[in-house]
mmCIF file of C-alpha atoms and ligand atoms in Angstrom:
data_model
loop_
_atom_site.group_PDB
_atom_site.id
_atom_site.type_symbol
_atom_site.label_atom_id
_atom_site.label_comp_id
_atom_site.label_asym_id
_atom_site.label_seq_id
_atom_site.Cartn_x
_atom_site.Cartn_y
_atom_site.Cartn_z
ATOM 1 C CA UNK K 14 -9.058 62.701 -23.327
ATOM 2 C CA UNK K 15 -5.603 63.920 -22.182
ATOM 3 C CA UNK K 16 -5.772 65.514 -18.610
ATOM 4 C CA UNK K 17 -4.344 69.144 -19.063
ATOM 5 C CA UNK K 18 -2.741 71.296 -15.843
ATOM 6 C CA UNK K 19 -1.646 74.801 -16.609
ATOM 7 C CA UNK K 20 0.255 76.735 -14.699
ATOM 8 C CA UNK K 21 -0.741 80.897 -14.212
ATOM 9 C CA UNK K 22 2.045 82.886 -12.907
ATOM 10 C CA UNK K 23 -0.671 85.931 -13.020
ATOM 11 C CA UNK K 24 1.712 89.224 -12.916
ATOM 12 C CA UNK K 25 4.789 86.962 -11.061
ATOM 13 C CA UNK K 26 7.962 86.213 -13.034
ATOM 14 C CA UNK K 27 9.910 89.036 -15.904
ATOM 15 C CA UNK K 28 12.220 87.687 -18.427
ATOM 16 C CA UNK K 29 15.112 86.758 -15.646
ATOM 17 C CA UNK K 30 13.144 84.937 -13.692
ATOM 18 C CA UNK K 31 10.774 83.324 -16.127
ATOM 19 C CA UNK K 32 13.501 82.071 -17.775
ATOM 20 C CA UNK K 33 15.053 80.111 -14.253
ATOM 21 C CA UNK K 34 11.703 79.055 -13.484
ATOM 22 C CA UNK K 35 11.600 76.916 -17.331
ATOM 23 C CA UNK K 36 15.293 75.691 -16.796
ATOM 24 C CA UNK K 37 14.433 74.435 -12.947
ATOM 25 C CA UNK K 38 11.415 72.941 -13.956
ATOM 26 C CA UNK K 39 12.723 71.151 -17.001
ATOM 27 C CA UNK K 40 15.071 69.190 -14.160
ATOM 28 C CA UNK K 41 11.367 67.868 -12.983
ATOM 29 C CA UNK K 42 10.878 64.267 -13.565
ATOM 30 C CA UNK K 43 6.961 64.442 -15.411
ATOM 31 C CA UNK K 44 4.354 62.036 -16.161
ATOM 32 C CA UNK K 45 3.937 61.256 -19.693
ATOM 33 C CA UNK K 46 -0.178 60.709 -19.765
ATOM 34 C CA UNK K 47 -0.611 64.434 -18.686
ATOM 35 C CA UNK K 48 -0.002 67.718 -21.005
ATOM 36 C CA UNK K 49 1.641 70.562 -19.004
ATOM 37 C CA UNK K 50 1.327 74.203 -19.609
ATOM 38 C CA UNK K 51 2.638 77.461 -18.215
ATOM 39 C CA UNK K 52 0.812 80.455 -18.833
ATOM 40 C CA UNK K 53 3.556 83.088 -19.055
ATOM 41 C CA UNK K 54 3.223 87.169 -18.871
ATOM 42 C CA UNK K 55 4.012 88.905 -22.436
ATOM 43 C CA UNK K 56 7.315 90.552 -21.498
ATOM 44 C CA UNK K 57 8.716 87.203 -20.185
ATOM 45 C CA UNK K 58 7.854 85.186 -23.270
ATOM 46 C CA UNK K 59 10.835 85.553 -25.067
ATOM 47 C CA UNK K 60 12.877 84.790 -22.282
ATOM 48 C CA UNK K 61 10.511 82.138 -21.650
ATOM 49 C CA UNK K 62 11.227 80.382 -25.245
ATOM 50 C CA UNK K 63 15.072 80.855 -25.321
ATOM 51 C CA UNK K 64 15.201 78.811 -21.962
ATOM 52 C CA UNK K 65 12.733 75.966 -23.351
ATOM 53 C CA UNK K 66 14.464 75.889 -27.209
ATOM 54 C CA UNK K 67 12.661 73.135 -28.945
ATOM 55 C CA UNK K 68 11.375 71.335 -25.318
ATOM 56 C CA UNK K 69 7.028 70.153 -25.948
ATOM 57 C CA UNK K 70 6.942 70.446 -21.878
ATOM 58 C CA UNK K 71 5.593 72.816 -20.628
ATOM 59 C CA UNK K 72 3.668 74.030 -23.586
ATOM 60 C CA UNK K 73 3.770 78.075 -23.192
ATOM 61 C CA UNK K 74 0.798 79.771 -23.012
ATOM 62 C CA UNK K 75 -0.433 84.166 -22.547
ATOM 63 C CA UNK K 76 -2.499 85.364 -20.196
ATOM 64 C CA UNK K 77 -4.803 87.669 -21.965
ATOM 65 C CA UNK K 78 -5.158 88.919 -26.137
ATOM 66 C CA UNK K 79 -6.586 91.041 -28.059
ATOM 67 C CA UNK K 80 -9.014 90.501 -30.860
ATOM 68 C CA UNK K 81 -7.437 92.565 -34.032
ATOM 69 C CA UNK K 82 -4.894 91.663 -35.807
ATOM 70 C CA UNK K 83 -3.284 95.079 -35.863
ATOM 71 C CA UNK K 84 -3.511 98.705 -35.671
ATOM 72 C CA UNK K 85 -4.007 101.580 -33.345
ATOM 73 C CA UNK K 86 -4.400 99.715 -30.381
ATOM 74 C CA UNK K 87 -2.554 100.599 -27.764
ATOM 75 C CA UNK K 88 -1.023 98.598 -25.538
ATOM 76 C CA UNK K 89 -2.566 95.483 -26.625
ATOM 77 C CA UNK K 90 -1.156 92.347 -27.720
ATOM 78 C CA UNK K 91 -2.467 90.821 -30.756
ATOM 79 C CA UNK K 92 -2.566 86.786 -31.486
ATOM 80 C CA UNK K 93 -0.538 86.795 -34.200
ATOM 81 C CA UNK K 94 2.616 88.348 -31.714
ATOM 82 C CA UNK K 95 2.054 85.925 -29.247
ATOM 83 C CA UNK K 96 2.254 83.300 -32.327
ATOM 84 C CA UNK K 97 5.707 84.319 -33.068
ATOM 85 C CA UNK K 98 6.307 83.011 -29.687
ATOM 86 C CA UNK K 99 5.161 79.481 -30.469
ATOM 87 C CA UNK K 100 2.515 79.596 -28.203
ATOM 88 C CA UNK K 101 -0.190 76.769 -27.747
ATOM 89 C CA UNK K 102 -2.725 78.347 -25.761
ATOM 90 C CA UNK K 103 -3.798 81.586 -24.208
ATOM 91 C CA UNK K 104 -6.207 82.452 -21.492
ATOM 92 C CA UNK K 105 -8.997 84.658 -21.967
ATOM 93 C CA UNK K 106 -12.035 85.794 -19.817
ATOM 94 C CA UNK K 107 -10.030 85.035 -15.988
ATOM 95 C CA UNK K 108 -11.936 86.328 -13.756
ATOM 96 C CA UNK K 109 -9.125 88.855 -12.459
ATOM 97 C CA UNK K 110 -9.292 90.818 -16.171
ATOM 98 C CA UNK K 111 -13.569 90.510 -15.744
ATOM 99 C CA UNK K 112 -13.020 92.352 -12.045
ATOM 100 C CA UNK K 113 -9.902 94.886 -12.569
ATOM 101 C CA UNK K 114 -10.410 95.097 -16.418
ATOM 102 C CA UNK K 115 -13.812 95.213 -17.331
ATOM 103 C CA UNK K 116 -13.591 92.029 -19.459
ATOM 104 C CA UNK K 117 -17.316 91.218 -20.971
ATOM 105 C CA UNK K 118 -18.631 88.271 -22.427
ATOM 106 C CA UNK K 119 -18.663 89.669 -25.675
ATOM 107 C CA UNK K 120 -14.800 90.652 -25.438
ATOM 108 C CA UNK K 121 -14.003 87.199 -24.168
ATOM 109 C CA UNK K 122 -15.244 85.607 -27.477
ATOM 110 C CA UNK K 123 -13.973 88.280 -29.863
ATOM 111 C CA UNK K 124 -10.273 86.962 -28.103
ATOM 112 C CA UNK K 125 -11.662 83.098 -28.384
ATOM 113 C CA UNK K 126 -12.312 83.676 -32.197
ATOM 114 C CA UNK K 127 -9.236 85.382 -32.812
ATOM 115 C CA UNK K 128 -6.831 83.072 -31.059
ATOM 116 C CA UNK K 129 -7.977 79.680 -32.724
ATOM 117 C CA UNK K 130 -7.999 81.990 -35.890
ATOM 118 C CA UNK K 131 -4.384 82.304 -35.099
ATOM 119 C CA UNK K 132 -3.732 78.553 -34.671
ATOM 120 C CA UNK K 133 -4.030 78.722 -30.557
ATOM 121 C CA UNK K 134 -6.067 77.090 -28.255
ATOM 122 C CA UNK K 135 -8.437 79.648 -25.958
ATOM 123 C CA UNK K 136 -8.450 78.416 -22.383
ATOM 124 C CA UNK K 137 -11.862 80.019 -21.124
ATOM 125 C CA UNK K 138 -12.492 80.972 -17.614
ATOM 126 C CA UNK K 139 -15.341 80.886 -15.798
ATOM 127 C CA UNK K 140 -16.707 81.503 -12.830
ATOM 128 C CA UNK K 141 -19.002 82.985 -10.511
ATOM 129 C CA UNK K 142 -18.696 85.327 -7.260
ATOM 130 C CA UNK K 143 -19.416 84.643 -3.937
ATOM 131 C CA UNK K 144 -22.269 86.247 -3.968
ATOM 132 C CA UNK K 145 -23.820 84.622 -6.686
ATOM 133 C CA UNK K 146 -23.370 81.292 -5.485
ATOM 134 C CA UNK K 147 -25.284 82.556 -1.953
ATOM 135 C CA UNK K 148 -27.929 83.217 -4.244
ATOM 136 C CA UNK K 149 -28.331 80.285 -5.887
ATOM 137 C CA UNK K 150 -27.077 81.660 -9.392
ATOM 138 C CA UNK K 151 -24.200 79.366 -10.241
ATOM 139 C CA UNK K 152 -24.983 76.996 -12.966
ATOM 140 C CA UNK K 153 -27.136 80.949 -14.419
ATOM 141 C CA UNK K 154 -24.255 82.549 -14.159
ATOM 142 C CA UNK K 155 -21.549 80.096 -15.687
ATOM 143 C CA UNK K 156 -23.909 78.538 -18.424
ATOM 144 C CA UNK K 157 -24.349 82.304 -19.806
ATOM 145 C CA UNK K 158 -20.432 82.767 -19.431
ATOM 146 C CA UNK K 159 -20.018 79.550 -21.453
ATOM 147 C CA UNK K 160 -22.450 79.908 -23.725
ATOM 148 C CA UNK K 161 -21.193 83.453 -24.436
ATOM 149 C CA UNK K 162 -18.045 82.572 -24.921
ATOM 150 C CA UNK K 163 -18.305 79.228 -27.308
ATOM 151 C CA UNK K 164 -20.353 81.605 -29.921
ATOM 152 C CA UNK K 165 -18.768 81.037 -33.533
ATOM 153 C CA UNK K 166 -15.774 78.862 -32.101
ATOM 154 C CA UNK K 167 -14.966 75.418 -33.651
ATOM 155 C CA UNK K 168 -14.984 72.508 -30.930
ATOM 156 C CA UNK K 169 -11.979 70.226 -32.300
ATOM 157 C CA UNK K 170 -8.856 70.088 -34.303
ATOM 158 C CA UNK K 171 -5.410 71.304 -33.290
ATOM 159 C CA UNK K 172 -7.341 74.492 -31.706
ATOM 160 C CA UNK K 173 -9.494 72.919 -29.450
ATOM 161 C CA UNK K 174 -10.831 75.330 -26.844
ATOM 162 C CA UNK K 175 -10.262 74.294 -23.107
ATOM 163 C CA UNK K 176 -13.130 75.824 -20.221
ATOM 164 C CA UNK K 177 -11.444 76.732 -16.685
ATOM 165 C CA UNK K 178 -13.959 76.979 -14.204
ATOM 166 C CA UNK K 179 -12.979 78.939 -11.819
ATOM 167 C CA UNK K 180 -14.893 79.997 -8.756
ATOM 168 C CA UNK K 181 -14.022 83.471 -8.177
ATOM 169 C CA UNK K 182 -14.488 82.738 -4.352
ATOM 170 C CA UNK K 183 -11.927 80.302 -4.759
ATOM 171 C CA UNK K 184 -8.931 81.959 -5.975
ATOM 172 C CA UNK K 185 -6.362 82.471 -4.030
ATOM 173 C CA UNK K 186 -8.162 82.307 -0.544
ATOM 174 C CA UNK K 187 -6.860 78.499 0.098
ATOM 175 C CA UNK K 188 -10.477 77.824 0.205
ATOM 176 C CA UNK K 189 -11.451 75.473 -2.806
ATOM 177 C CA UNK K 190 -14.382 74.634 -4.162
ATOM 178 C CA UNK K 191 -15.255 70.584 -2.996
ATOM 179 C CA UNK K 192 -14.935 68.267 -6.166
ATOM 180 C CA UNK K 193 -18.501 67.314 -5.945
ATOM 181 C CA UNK K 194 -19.619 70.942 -6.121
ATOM 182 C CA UNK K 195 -17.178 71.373 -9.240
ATOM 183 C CA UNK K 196 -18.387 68.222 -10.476
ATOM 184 C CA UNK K 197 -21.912 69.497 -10.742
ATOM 185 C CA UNK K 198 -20.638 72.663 -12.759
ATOM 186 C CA UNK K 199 -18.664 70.767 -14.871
ATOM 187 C CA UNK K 200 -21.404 68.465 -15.915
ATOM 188 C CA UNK K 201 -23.484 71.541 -16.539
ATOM 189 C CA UNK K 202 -20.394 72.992 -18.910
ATOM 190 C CA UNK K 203 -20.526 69.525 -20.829
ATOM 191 C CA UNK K 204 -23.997 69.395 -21.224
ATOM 192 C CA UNK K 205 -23.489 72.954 -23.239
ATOM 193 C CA UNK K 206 -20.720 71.281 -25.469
ATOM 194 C CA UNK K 207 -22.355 67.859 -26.222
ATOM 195 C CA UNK K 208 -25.127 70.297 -27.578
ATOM 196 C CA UNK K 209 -22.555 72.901 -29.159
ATOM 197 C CA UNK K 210 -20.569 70.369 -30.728
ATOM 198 C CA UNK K 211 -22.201 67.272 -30.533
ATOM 199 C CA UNK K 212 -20.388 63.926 -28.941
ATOM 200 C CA UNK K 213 -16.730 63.626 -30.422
ATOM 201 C CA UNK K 214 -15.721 67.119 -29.060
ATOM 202 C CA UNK K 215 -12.585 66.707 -26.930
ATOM 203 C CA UNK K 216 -12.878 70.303 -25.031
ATOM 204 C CA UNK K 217 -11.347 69.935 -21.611
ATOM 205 C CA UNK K 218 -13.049 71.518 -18.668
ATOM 206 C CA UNK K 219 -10.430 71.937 -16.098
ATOM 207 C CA UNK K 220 -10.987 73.085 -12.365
ATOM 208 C CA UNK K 221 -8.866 76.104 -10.940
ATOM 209 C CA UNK K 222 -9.188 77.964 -7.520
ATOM 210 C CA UNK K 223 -6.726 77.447 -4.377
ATOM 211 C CA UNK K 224 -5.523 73.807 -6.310
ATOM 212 C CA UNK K 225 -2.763 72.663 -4.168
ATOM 213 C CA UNK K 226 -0.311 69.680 -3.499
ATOM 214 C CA UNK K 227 -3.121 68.708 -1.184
ATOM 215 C CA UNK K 228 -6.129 68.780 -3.322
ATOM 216 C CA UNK K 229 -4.685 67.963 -6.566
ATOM 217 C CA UNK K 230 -5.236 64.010 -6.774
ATOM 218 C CA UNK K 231 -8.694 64.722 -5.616
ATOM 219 C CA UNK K 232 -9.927 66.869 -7.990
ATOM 220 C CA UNK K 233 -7.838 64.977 -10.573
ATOM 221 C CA UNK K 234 -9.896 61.680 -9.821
ATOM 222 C CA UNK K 235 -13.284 63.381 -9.662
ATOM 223 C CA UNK K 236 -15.026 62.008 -12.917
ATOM 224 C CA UNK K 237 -15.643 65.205 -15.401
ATOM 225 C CA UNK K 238 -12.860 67.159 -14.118
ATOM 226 C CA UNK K 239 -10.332 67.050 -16.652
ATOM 227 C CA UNK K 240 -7.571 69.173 -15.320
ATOM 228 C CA UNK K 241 -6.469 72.533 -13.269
ATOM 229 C CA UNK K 242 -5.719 75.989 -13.928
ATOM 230 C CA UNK K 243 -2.937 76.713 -10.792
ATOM 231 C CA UNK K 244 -2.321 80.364 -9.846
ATOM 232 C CA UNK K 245 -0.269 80.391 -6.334
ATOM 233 C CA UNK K 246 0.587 76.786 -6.442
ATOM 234 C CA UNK K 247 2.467 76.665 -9.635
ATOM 235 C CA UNK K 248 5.278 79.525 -8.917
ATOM 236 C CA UNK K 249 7.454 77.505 -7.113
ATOM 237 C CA UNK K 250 8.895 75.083 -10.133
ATOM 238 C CA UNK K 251 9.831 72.181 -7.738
ATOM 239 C CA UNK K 252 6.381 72.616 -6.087
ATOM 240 C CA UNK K 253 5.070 72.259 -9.166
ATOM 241 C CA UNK K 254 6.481 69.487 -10.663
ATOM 242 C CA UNK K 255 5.801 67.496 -7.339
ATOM 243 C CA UNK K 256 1.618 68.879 -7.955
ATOM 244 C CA UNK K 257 1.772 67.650 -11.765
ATOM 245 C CA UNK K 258 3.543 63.962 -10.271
ATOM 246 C CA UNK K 259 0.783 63.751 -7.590
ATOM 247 C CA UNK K 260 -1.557 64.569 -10.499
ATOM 248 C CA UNK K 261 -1.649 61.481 -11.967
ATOM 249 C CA UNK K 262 -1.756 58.219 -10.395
ATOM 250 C CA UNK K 263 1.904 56.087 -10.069
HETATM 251 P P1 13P L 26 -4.899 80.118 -7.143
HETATM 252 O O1 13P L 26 -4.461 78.717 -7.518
HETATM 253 O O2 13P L 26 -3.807 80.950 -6.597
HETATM 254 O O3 13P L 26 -6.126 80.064 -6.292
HETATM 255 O O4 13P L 26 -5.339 80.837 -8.510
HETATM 256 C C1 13P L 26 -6.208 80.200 -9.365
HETATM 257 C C2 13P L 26 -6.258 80.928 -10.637
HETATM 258 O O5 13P L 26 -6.825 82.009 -10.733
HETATM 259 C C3 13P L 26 -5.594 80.343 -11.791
HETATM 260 O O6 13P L 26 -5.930 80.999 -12.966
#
């Protein structure tokens, strides 16, 4: 399987500066074995596009979706918009829309459905709280998220779904999870897809939370981990084009 690193801007970056971020990081010398995202906010995808043209790296991604096609929703963007953008992927479920937002389980799979109904991969976060993991309750907590969220989705094809496990404890405290704790949730996550979708399903479970220049080869290298979902990390374009080189071994 291809190793996957997205970048989430979270609410950083409008049109002007979204689209200086894609021409400075296009200058970025990138390994070939590795597919690059950039998950972009919806007013900057335009700008976004018109600075990549017809470039496959990074692929361009949105942050959040909504599950009709149209209609008197306000506010909300629907899959088929963020289409016309040429998008690859979108996240759904990050934990920040499940705090702020009152994102459910149930929501998060309506927006899984609707995106590979669209033709776009759903990268699906997951994660628990500090508190949960005191308790004991993280492999509860992020099997039910998982489990939740794979409900009527297909498992291969150009739509593929990717999982981001994300410790919410994690994200943006500079205070990551170890890759052996990760590893243990990520085996959990696979054990849920070799059972969803038996043993050819190429779903990528990637780790995000606090990933940094420092971290990044070491999480990379951890057996199971397949990639990372970078919040603070990626908004610097040079910065991240160094993280996606020390990604992947020389
Ligand atoms: P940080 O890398 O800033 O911890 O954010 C992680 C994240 O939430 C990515 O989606």
């Amino acid at each position: 399987m291809r190793k996957f690193i997205i970048a989430n801007w979270k609410m950083h970056y409008g049109p002007i500066k979204a689209g200086a971020w894609i021409r400075a990081f296009r200058r970025e010398r990138l390994p070939k074995d590795l597919d690059i995202g950039v998950a972009v906010p919806h007013v900057s995808l335009a700008a976004a596009r018109a600075s990549l043209g017809r470039a496959g790296v990074p692929l361009l991604g949105g942050q959040n979706t909504f599950w009709m096609a149209e209609g008197a929703f306000t506010g909300e963007t629907s899959p088929a918009m963020l289409k016309e953008f040429g998008l690859d992927f979108c996240l759904v479920g990050h934990s920040e829309r499940r705090i702020h937002l009152g994102e459910t389980d149930e929501m998060v799979n309506k927006k899984a459905i609707a995106l590979q109904k669209a033709g776009m991969r759903p990268v699906i976060c997951v994660g628990e709280t500090e508190l949960q993991r005191k308790k004991g309750e993280t492999l509860k907590v992020v099997r039910a998220q998982v489990t939740a969220a794979l409900s009527g989705l297909k498992g291969d094809g150009a739509v593929v779904p990717v999982i981001a496990y994300e410790p919410v404890w994690a994200i943006g405290t500079g205070k990551p999870c170890t890759s052996q704790d990760a590893k243990v949730v990520h085996e959990a996550i696979r054990e849920i897809l070799v059972k969803k979708f038996g043993k050819a399903m190429e779903v990528p479970i990637i780790y995000g939370g606090s990933v940094d220049l420092r971290n990044i080869a070491e999480f990379m290298s951890t057996t199971g981990i397949d990639g990372a979902l970078v919040g603070g990390a990626s908004l610097d374009p040079r910065g991240f084009g160094l993280l996606c080189r020390a990604a992947v071994p020389a």
